[in-house]
């Protein structure tokens, strides 16, 4: 027997055994696959409480997410964000349901829209993330530029960003005069509380108070008449009456006019009556400004009131110092020592309340660059820094026993005037940029696409998606709209649940078939820069992806 034939018979006999071994491996591999199909699948969210788009009458005690399989023991996160995109709790999520679920205990939530953002790792090591929105109570609309526009408050179109034409120039001039009259009159009234004032100081103060009372009346009258006229937009006098009697801003104008009339009587009133007038006049202005549009209103209006109080104390004292200095230099030096201490306290209050107000009005300091309001505020801040330098130099001279220099005092009063000018302009500007509905349209051989979002602001929005595919492909198998906050790796993508609808708009394209979808809901829960991603799967299972970026304020 040859060696070759023996070798062949040996291997031929081994083949059945090899086949049985391979069949054994295949059988058990199939059995394992059938008995544990989820072991190699990505984790999917099966249940959420509160559910997506839930509108709850009361706040939930916790958020619970349940997935279809056990999650990796590390590398998971669950966060809940408020409508300012800030986490509502620093608590860590807990696992439950044999590691398939995550639970995050919540503090007492106020009314609002809340974003649940999760990130987990499935058993096969694949990361899975997402986000959705639920609502507690019946939250008011987010504070946008429309809520800060007095025109919108009385039911008319907004004024927007004004060009400096003749009418706008007069409006700004009256506002500047009004603020100068208010701050100086209130400041002189506050300085009436100063005990032990010398006869020269008292004489100058009373003369200035008499003049400023009349000036404040004239300036407030011009301010109110011109601004109500602009709000009425050429309507008959009956519209004036409606604005003054039936709207909050109109009633505040009336209150300011009555207080301006009372300002002419301040010289005949005692110190505490003057204090009451100053507080009432400053409070009326704080209530009629931008602060009244933000919640909690007590906090925002309170900040504005303290800010105006500090400005009045500084401006009134500075004006009185100039008047005394022009009369008697020695007495001006003594009054300057008292004024410098109160001026320092005033500026500390101004900087603190101003900073807190800006942080309340704006989602971030970068918004200062988006509007005229922000640019004028930057100019005002720069002028305030110069005031601090001038005050330091004046204080330095006083410590050396020298009288404050006339040049420094004139510089200080000039800076005060420039700051009042900035205030008169920026208070008529809108702190927040205007939102505009998104209309994104893209043409292409593979697909035409239109995406509309209105009003394109934080909170409730209407979404419309139109897709045109070539006729030979027919309607898409699937269309997804995904919203992703830019620069926020800690927040997952929000999928908008689209529903097909019959569209009656005449926007067909030859050779293409149209599919239309829409949705309504709070899928843009907070301000910021967003990316809208549209994913379309055609009848041949090809996926087409289009993206556009936009910002909401």
mmCIF file with all atom_site columns, N, CA, C and O in Angstrom, residues 63-104:
data_model
loop_
_atom_site.group_PDB
_atom_site.id
_atom_site.type_symbol
_atom_site.label_atom_id
_atom_site.label_alt_id
_atom_site.label_comp_id
_atom_site.label_asym_id
_atom_site.label_entity_id
_atom_site.label_seq_id
_atom_site.pdbx_PDB_ins_code
_atom_site.Cartn_x
_atom_site.Cartn_y
_atom_site.Cartn_z
_atom_site.occupancy
_atom_site.B_iso_or_equiv
_atom_site.pdbx_formal_charge
_atom_site.auth_seq_id
_atom_site.auth_comp_id
_atom_site.auth_asym_id
_atom_site.auth_atom_id
_atom_site.pdbx_PDB_model_num
ATOM 1   N N  . UNK A 1 63  ? -37.737 61.357 37.202 1.00 0.00 ? 63  UNK A N  1
ATOM 2   C CA . UNK A 1 63  ? -37.771 60.924 35.804 1.00 0.00 ? 63  UNK A CA 1
ATOM 3   C C  . UNK A 1 63  ? -37.257 59.497 35.765 1.00 0.00 ? 63  UNK A C  1
ATOM 4   O O  . UNK A 1 63  ? -36.209 59.185 36.362 1.00 0.00 ? 63  UNK A O  1
ATOM 5   N N  . UNK A 1 64  ? -37.991 58.622 35.094 1.00 0.00 ? 64  UNK A N  1
ATOM 6   C CA . UNK A 1 64  ? -37.590 57.224 34.973 1.00 0.00 ? 64  UNK A CA 1
ATOM 7   C C  . UNK A 1 64  ? -37.540 56.822 33.500 1.00 0.00 ? 64  UNK A C  1
ATOM 8   O O  . UNK A 1 64  ? -38.487 57.075 32.750 1.00 0.00 ? 64  UNK A O  1
ATOM 9   N N  . UNK A 1 65  ? -36.437 56.216 33.101 1.00 0.00 ? 65  UNK A N  1
ATOM 10  C CA . UNK A 1 65  ? -36.263 55.704 31.741 1.00 0.00 ? 65  UNK A CA 1
ATOM 11  C C  . UNK A 1 65  ? -36.018 54.206 31.827 1.00 0.00 ? 65  UNK A C  1
ATOM 12  O O  . UNK A 1 65  ? -35.186 53.755 32.630 1.00 0.00 ? 65  UNK A O  1
ATOM 13  N N  . UNK A 1 66  ? -36.712 53.438 31.024 1.00 0.00 ? 66  UNK A N  1
ATOM 14  C CA . UNK A 1 66  ? -36.564 51.987 31.005 1.00 0.00 ? 66  UNK A CA 1
ATOM 15  C C  . UNK A 1 66  ? -36.163 51.552 29.604 1.00 0.00 ? 66  UNK A C  1
ATOM 16  O O  . UNK A 1 66  ? -36.860 51.846 28.623 1.00 0.00 ? 66  UNK A O  1
ATOM 17  N N  . UNK A 1 67  ? -35.037 50.832 29.500 1.00 0.00 ? 67  UNK A N  1
ATOM 18  C CA . UNK A 1 67  ? -34.514 50.377 28.222 1.00 0.00 ? 67  UNK A CA 1
ATOM 19  C C  . UNK A 1 67  ? -34.798 48.878 28.049 1.00 0.00 ? 67  UNK A C  1
ATOM 20  O O  . UNK A 1 67  ? -35.194 48.184 28.999 1.00 0.00 ? 67  UNK A O  1
ATOM 21  N N  . UNK A 1 68  ? -34.586 48.384 26.853 1.00 0.00 ? 68  UNK A N  1
ATOM 22  C CA . UNK A 1 68  ? -34.934 46.991 26.541 1.00 0.00 ? 68  UNK A CA 1
ATOM 23  C C  . UNK A 1 68  ? -33.889 45.992 27.008 1.00 0.00 ? 68  UNK A C  1
ATOM 24  O O  . UNK A 1 68  ? -34.077 44.787 26.888 1.00 0.00 ? 68  UNK A O  1
ATOM 25  N N  . UNK A 1 69  ? -32.767 46.465 27.516 1.00 0.00 ? 69  UNK A N  1
ATOM 26  C CA . UNK A 1 69  ? -31.722 45.560 27.968 1.00 0.00 ? 69  UNK A CA 1
ATOM 27  C C  . UNK A 1 69  ? -30.917 46.208 29.082 1.00 0.00 ? 69  UNK A C  1
ATOM 28  O O  . UNK A 1 69  ? -31.023 47.412 29.336 1.00 0.00 ? 69  UNK A O  1
ATOM 29  N N  . UNK A 1 70  ? -30.152 45.403 29.751 1.00 0.00 ? 70  UNK A N  1
ATOM 30  C CA . UNK A 1 70  ? -29.306 45.892 30.826 1.00 0.00 ? 70  UNK A CA 1
ATOM 31  C C  . UNK A 1 70  ? -28.246 46.834 30.249 1.00 0.00 ? 70  UNK A C  1
ATOM 32  O O  . UNK A 1 70  ? -27.672 46.587 29.193 1.00 0.00 ? 70  UNK A O  1
ATOM 33  N N  . UNK A 1 71  ? -28.018 47.914 30.977 1.00 0.00 ? 71  UNK A N  1
ATOM 34  C CA . UNK A 1 71  ? -27.067 48.935 30.535 1.00 0.00 ? 71  UNK A CA 1
ATOM 35  C C  . UNK A 1 71  ? -25.702 48.690 31.160 1.00 0.00 ? 71  UNK A C  1
ATOM 36  O O  . UNK A 1 71  ? -25.578 48.039 32.207 1.00 0.00 ? 71  UNK A O  1
ATOM 37  N N  . UNK A 1 72  ? -24.702 49.227 30.512 1.00 0.00 ? 72  UNK A N  1
ATOM 38  C CA . UNK A 1 72  ? -23.356 49.170 31.071 1.00 0.00 ? 72  UNK A CA 1
ATOM 39  C C  . UNK A 1 72  ? -23.352 49.879 32.426 1.00 0.00 ? 72  UNK A C  1
ATOM 40  O O  . UNK A 1 72  ? -24.017 50.901 32.613 1.00 0.00 ? 72  UNK A O  1
ATOM 41  N N  . UNK A 1 73  ? -22.600 49.344 33.370 1.00 0.00 ? 73  UNK A N  1
ATOM 42  C CA . UNK A 1 73  ? -22.621 49.870 34.737 1.00 0.00 ? 73  UNK A CA 1
ATOM 43  C C  . UNK A 1 73  ? -21.962 51.218 34.908 1.00 0.00 ? 73  UNK A C  1
ATOM 44  O O  . UNK A 1 73  ? -22.075 51.840 35.968 1.00 0.00 ? 73  UNK A O  1
ATOM 45  N N  . UNK A 1 74  ? -21.237 51.677 33.918 1.00 0.00 ? 74  UNK A N  1
ATOM 46  C CA . UNK A 1 74  ? -20.598 53.000 33.987 1.00 0.00 ? 74  UNK A CA 1
ATOM 47  C C  . UNK A 1 74  ? -21.007 53.790 32.758 1.00 0.00 ? 74  UNK A C  1
ATOM 48  O O  . UNK A 1 74  ? -21.716 53.385 31.998 1.00 0.00 ? 74  UNK A O  1
ATOM 49  N N  . UNK A 1 75  ? -20.604 54.962 32.630 1.00 0.00 ? 75  UNK A N  1
ATOM 50  C CA . UNK A 1 75  ? -20.803 55.723 31.401 1.00 0.00 ? 75  UNK A CA 1
ATOM 51  C C  . UNK A 1 75  ? -22.238 56.033 31.061 1.00 0.00 ? 75  UNK A C  1
ATOM 52  O O  . UNK A 1 75  ? -22.592 56.121 29.893 1.00 0.00 ? 75  UNK A O  1
ATOM 53  N N  . UNK A 1 76  ? -23.115 56.179 32.058 1.00 0.00 ? 76  UNK A N  1
ATOM 54  C CA . UNK A 1 76  ? -24.487 56.581 31.772 1.00 0.00 ? 76  UNK A CA 1
ATOM 55  C C  . UNK A 1 76  ? -24.749 57.928 32.447 1.00 0.00 ? 76  UNK A C  1
ATOM 56  O O  . UNK A 1 76  ? -24.129 58.276 33.451 1.00 0.00 ? 76  UNK A O  1
ATOM 57  N N  . UNK A 1 77  ? -25.658 58.693 31.863 1.00 0.00 ? 77  UNK A N  1
ATOM 58  C CA . UNK A 1 77  ? -26.025 59.979 32.453 1.00 0.00 ? 77  UNK A CA 1
ATOM 59  C C  . UNK A 1 77  ? -27.493 60.258 32.165 1.00 0.00 ? 77  UNK A C  1
ATOM 60  O O  . UNK A 1 77  ? -28.039 59.805 31.147 1.00 0.00 ? 77  UNK A O  1
ATOM 61  N N  . UNK A 1 78  ? -28.100 61.004 33.058 1.00 0.00 ? 78  UNK A N  1
ATOM 62  C CA . UNK A 1 78  ? -29.495 61.420 32.911 1.00 0.00 ? 78  UNK A CA 1
ATOM 63  C C  . UNK A 1 78  ? -29.626 62.793 33.535 1.00 0.00 ? 78  UNK A C  1
ATOM 64  O O  . UNK A 1 78  ? -29.316 62.977 34.718 1.00 0.00 ? 78  UNK A O  1
ATOM 65  N N  . UNK A 1 79  ? -30.040 63.762 32.726 1.00 0.00 ? 79  UNK A N  1
ATOM 66  C CA . UNK A 1 79  ? -30.150 65.142 33.205 1.00 0.00 ? 79  UNK A CA 1
ATOM 67  C C  . UNK A 1 79  ? -31.512 65.701 32.816 1.00 0.00 ? 79  UNK A C  1
ATOM 68  O O  . UNK A 1 79  ? -32.095 65.300 31.805 1.00 0.00 ? 79  UNK A O  1
ATOM 69  N N  . UNK A 1 80  ? -31.979 66.643 33.629 1.00 0.00 ? 80  UNK A N  1
ATOM 70  C CA . UNK A 1 80  ? -33.202 67.372 33.325 1.00 0.00 ? 80  UNK A CA 1
ATOM 71  C C  . UNK A 1 80  ? -32.858 68.855 33.331 1.00 0.00 ? 80  UNK A C  1
ATOM 72  O O  . UNK A 1 80  ? -32.315 69.373 34.317 1.00 0.00 ? 80  UNK A O  1
ATOM 73  N N  . UNK A 1 81  ? -33.160 69.544 32.227 1.00 0.00 ? 81  UNK A N  1
ATOM 74  C CA . UNK A 1 81  ? -32.829 70.957 32.067 1.00 0.00 ? 81  UNK A CA 1
ATOM 75  C C  . UNK A 1 81  ? -34.102 71.790 32.087 1.00 0.00 ? 81  UNK A C  1
ATOM 76  O O  . UNK A 1 81  ? -35.149 71.365 31.580 1.00 0.00 ? 81  UNK A O  1
ATOM 77  N N  . UNK A 1 82  ? -34.007 72.989 32.657 1.00 0.00 ? 82  UNK A N  1
ATOM 78  C CA . UNK A 1 82  ? -35.145 73.907 32.639 1.00 0.00 ? 82  UNK A CA 1
ATOM 79  C C  . UNK A 1 82  ? -35.140 74.705 31.345 1.00 0.00 ? 82  UNK A C  1
ATOM 80  O O  . UNK A 1 82  ? -34.319 74.458 30.448 1.00 0.00 ? 82  UNK A O  1
ATOM 81  N N  . UNK A 1 83  ? -36.050 75.689 31.239 1.00 0.00 ? 83  UNK A N  1
ATOM 82  C CA . UNK A 1 83  ? -36.145 76.433 29.984 1.00 0.00 ? 83  UNK A CA 1
ATOM 83  C C  . UNK A 1 83  ? -35.040 77.462 29.816 1.00 0.00 ? 83  UNK A C  1
ATOM 84  O O  . UNK A 1 83  ? -35.019 78.196 28.828 1.00 0.00 ? 83  UNK A O  1
ATOM 85  N N  . UNK A 1 84  ? -34.094 77.501 30.783 1.00 0.00 ? 84  UNK A N  1
ATOM 86  C CA . UNK A 1 84  ? -32.874 78.301 30.604 1.00 0.00 ? 84  UNK A CA 1
ATOM 87  C C  . UNK A 1 84  ? -31.690 77.388 30.298 1.00 0.00 ? 84  UNK A C  1
ATOM 88  O O  . UNK A 1 84  ? -30.550 77.818 30.354 1.00 0.00 ? 84  UNK A O  1
ATOM 89  N N  . UNK A 1 85  ? -31.975 76.114 30.001 1.00 0.00 ? 85  UNK A N  1
ATOM 90  C CA . UNK A 1 85  ? -31.010 75.068 29.669 1.00 0.00 ? 85  UNK A CA 1
ATOM 91  C C  . UNK A 1 85  ? -30.043 74.784 30.812 1.00 0.00 ? 85  UNK A C  1
ATOM 92  O O  . UNK A 1 85  ? -28.905 74.378 30.581 1.00 0.00 ? 85  UNK A O  1
ATOM 93  N N  . UNK A 1 86  ? -30.494 74.971 32.051 1.00 0.00 ? 86  UNK A N  1
ATOM 94  C CA . UNK A 1 86  ? -29.687 74.673 33.234 1.00 0.00 ? 86  UNK A CA 1
ATOM 95  C C  . UNK A 1 86  ? -30.245 73.436 33.936 1.00 0.00 ? 86  UNK A C  1
ATOM 96  O O  . UNK A 1 86  ? -31.459 73.234 34.001 1.00 0.00 ? 86  UNK A O  1
ATOM 97  N N  . UNK A 1 87  ? -29.345 72.623 34.486 1.00 0.00 ? 87  UNK A N  1
ATOM 98  C CA . UNK A 1 87  ? -29.774 71.420 35.193 1.00 0.00 ? 87  UNK A CA 1
ATOM 99  C C  . UNK A 1 87  ? -30.601 71.791 36.421 1.00 0.00 ? 87  UNK A C  1
ATOM 100 O O  . UNK A 1 87  ? -30.245 72.723 37.157 1.00 0.00 ? 87  UNK A O  1
ATOM 101 N N  . UNK A 1 88  ? -31.680 71.070 36.638 1.00 0.00 ? 88  UNK A N  1
ATOM 102 C CA . UNK A 1 88  ? -32.545 71.365 37.779 1.00 0.00 ? 88  UNK A CA 1
ATOM 103 C C  . UNK A 1 88  ? -32.052 70.682 39.041 1.00 0.00 ? 88  UNK A C  1
ATOM 104 O O  . UNK A 1 88  ? -32.501 71.003 40.147 1.00 0.00 ? 88  UNK A O  1
ATOM 105 N N  . UNK A 1 89  ? -31.113 69.724 38.912 1.00 0.00 ? 89  UNK A N  1
ATOM 106 C CA . UNK A 1 89  ? -30.597 69.025 40.087 1.00 0.00 ? 89  UNK A CA 1
ATOM 107 C C  . UNK A 1 89  ? -29.191 68.514 39.801 1.00 0.00 ? 89  UNK A C  1
ATOM 108 O O  . UNK A 1 89  ? -28.840 68.217 38.657 1.00 0.00 ? 89  UNK A O  1
ATOM 109 N N  . UNK A 1 90  ? -28.403 68.416 40.872 1.00 0.00 ? 90  UNK A N  1
ATOM 110 C CA . UNK A 1 90  ? -27.062 67.843 40.771 1.00 0.00 ? 90  UNK A CA 1
ATOM 111 C C  . UNK A 1 90  ? -27.044 66.387 41.221 1.00 0.00 ? 90  UNK A C  1
ATOM 112 O O  . UNK A 1 90  ? -25.977 65.770 41.320 1.00 0.00 ? 90  UNK A O  1
ATOM 113 N N  . UNK A 1 91  ? -28.216 65.831 41.525 1.00 0.00 ? 91  UNK A N  1
ATOM 114 C CA . UNK A 1 91  ? -28.298 64.449 41.980 1.00 0.00 ? 91  UNK A CA 1
ATOM 115 C C  . UNK A 1 91  ? -27.844 63.492 40.876 1.00 0.00 ? 91  UNK A C  1
ATOM 116 O O  . UNK A 1 91  ? -27.954 63.799 39.684 1.00 0.00 ? 91  UNK A O  1
ATOM 117 N N  . UNK A 1 92  ? -27.348 62.329 41.289 1.00 0.00 ? 92  UNK A N  1
ATOM 118 C CA . UNK A 1 92  ? -26.918 61.310 40.346 1.00 0.00 ? 92  UNK A CA 1
ATOM 119 C C  . UNK A 1 92  ? -28.073 60.334 40.082 1.00 0.00 ? 92  UNK A C  1
ATOM 120 O O  . UNK A 1 92  ? -28.838 60.005 40.994 1.00 0.00 ? 92  UNK A O  1
ATOM 121 N N  . UNK A 1 93  ? -28.216 59.857 38.863 1.00 0.00 ? 93  UNK A N  1
ATOM 122 C CA . UNK A 1 93  ? -29.282 58.886 38.572 1.00 0.00 ? 93  UNK A CA 1
ATOM 123 C C  . UNK A 1 93  ? -29.008 57.540 39.234 1.00 0.00 ? 93  UNK A C  1
ATOM 124 O O  . UNK A 1 93  ? -27.841 57.166 39.445 1.00 0.00 ? 93  UNK A O  1
ATOM 125 N N  . UNK A 1 94  ? -30.080 56.824 39.554 1.00 0.00 ? 94  UNK A N  1
ATOM 126 C CA . UNK A 1 94  ? -29.978 55.495 40.152 1.00 0.00 ? 94  UNK A CA 1
ATOM 127 C C  . UNK A 1 94  ? -30.465 54.451 39.143 1.00 0.00 ? 94  UNK A C  1
ATOM 128 O O  . UNK A 1 94  ? -31.352 54.709 38.338 1.00 0.00 ? 94  UNK A O  1
ATOM 129 N N  . UNK A 1 95  ? -29.907 53.259 39.244 1.00 0.00 ? 95  UNK A N  1
ATOM 130 C CA . UNK A 1 95  ? -30.315 52.177 38.352 1.00 0.00 ? 95  UNK A CA 1
ATOM 131 C C  . UNK A 1 95  ? -31.418 51.354 39.029 1.00 0.00 ? 95  UNK A C  1
ATOM 132 O O  . UNK A 1 95  ? -31.455 51.218 40.254 1.00 0.00 ? 95  UNK A O  1
ATOM 133 N N  . UNK A 1 96  ? -32.310 50.818 38.218 1.00 0.00 ? 96  UNK A N  1
ATOM 134 C CA . UNK A 1 96  ? -33.349 49.939 38.745 1.00 0.00 ? 96  UNK A CA 1
ATOM 135 C C  . UNK A 1 96  ? -33.733 48.935 37.657 1.00 0.00 ? 96  UNK A C  1
ATOM 136 O O  . UNK A 1 96  ? -33.192 48.971 36.543 1.00 0.00 ? 96  UNK A O  1
ATOM 137 N N  . UNK A 1 97  ? -34.649 48.034 37.985 1.00 0.00 ? 97  UNK A N  1
ATOM 138 C CA . UNK A 1 97  ? -35.125 47.012 37.050 1.00 0.00 ? 97  UNK A CA 1
ATOM 139 C C  . UNK A 1 97  ? -33.945 46.204 36.496 1.00 0.00 ? 97  UNK A C  1
ATOM 140 O O  . UNK A 1 97  ? -33.757 46.056 35.283 1.00 0.00 ? 97  UNK A O  1
ATOM 141 N N  . UNK A 1 98  ? -33.110 45.703 37.459 1.00 0.00 ? 98  UNK A N  1
ATOM 142 C CA . UNK A 1 98  ? -31.961 44.871 37.105 1.00 0.00 ? 98  UNK A CA 1
ATOM 143 C C  . UNK A 1 98  ? -31.017 45.559 36.117 1.00 0.00 ? 98  UNK A C  1
ATOM 144 O O  . UNK A 1 98  ? -30.480 44.937 35.199 1.00 0.00 ? 98  UNK A O  1
ATOM 145 N N  . UNK A 1 99  ? -30.846 46.836 36.330 1.00 0.00 ? 99  UNK A N  1
ATOM 146 C CA . UNK A 1 99  ? -29.894 47.589 35.515 1.00 0.00 ? 99  UNK A CA 1
ATOM 147 C C  . UNK A 1 99  ? -30.426 48.046 34.180 1.00 0.00 ? 99  UNK A C  1
ATOM 148 O O  . UNK A 1 99  ? -29.695 48.650 33.389 1.00 0.00 ? 99  UNK A O  1
ATOM 149 N N  . UNK A 1 100 ? -31.716 47.816 33.896 1.00 0.00 ? 100 UNK A N  1
ATOM 150 C CA . UNK A 1 100 ? -32.292 48.271 32.630 1.00 0.00 ? 100 UNK A CA 1
ATOM 151 C C  . UNK A 1 100 ? -32.824 49.693 32.697 1.00 0.00 ? 100 UNK A C  1
ATOM 152 O O  . UNK A 1 100 ? -33.077 50.313 31.656 1.00 0.00 ? 100 UNK A O  1
ATOM 153 N N  . UNK A 1 101 ? -33.031 50.204 33.892 1.00 0.00 ? 101 UNK A N  1
ATOM 154 C CA . UNK A 1 101 ? -33.657 51.518 34.032 1.00 0.00 ? 101 UNK A CA 1
ATOM 155 C C  . UNK A 1 101 ? -32.775 52.522 34.748 1.00 0.00 ? 101 UNK A C  1
ATOM 156 O O  . UNK A 1 101 ? -31.857 52.159 35.490 1.00 0.00 ? 101 UNK A O  1
ATOM 157 N N  . UNK A 1 102 ? -33.065 53.801 34.511 1.00 0.00 ? 102 UNK A N  1
ATOM 158 C CA . UNK A 1 102 ? -32.414 54.913 35.207 1.00 0.00 ? 102 UNK A CA 1
ATOM 159 C C  . UNK A 1 102 ? -33.496 55.771 35.833 1.00 0.00 ? 102 UNK A C  1
ATOM 160 O O  . UNK A 1 102 ? -34.518 56.073 35.199 1.00 0.00 ? 102 UNK A O  1
ATOM 161 N N  . UNK A 1 103 ? -33.266 56.164 37.082 1.00 0.00 ? 103 UNK A N  1
ATOM 162 C CA . UNK A 1 103 ? -34.207 57.037 37.784 1.00 0.00 ? 103 UNK A CA 1
ATOM 163 C C  . UNK A 1 103 ? -33.440 58.236 38.345 1.00 0.00 ? 103 UNK A C  1
ATOM 164 O O  . UNK A 1 103 ? -32.394 58.074 38.963 1.00 0.00 ? 103 UNK A O  1
ATOM 165 N N  . UNK A 1 104 ? -33.988 59.452 38.109 1.00 0.00 ? 104 UNK A N  1
ATOM 166 C CA . UNK A 1 104 ? -33.384 60.681 38.629 1.00 0.00 ? 104 UNK A CA 1
ATOM 167 C C  . UNK A 1 104 ? -34.417 61.403 39.479 1.00 0.00 ? 104 UNK A C  1
ATOM 168 O O  . UNK A 1 104 ? -35.462 61.837 38.971 1.00 0.00 ? 104 UNK A O  1
#
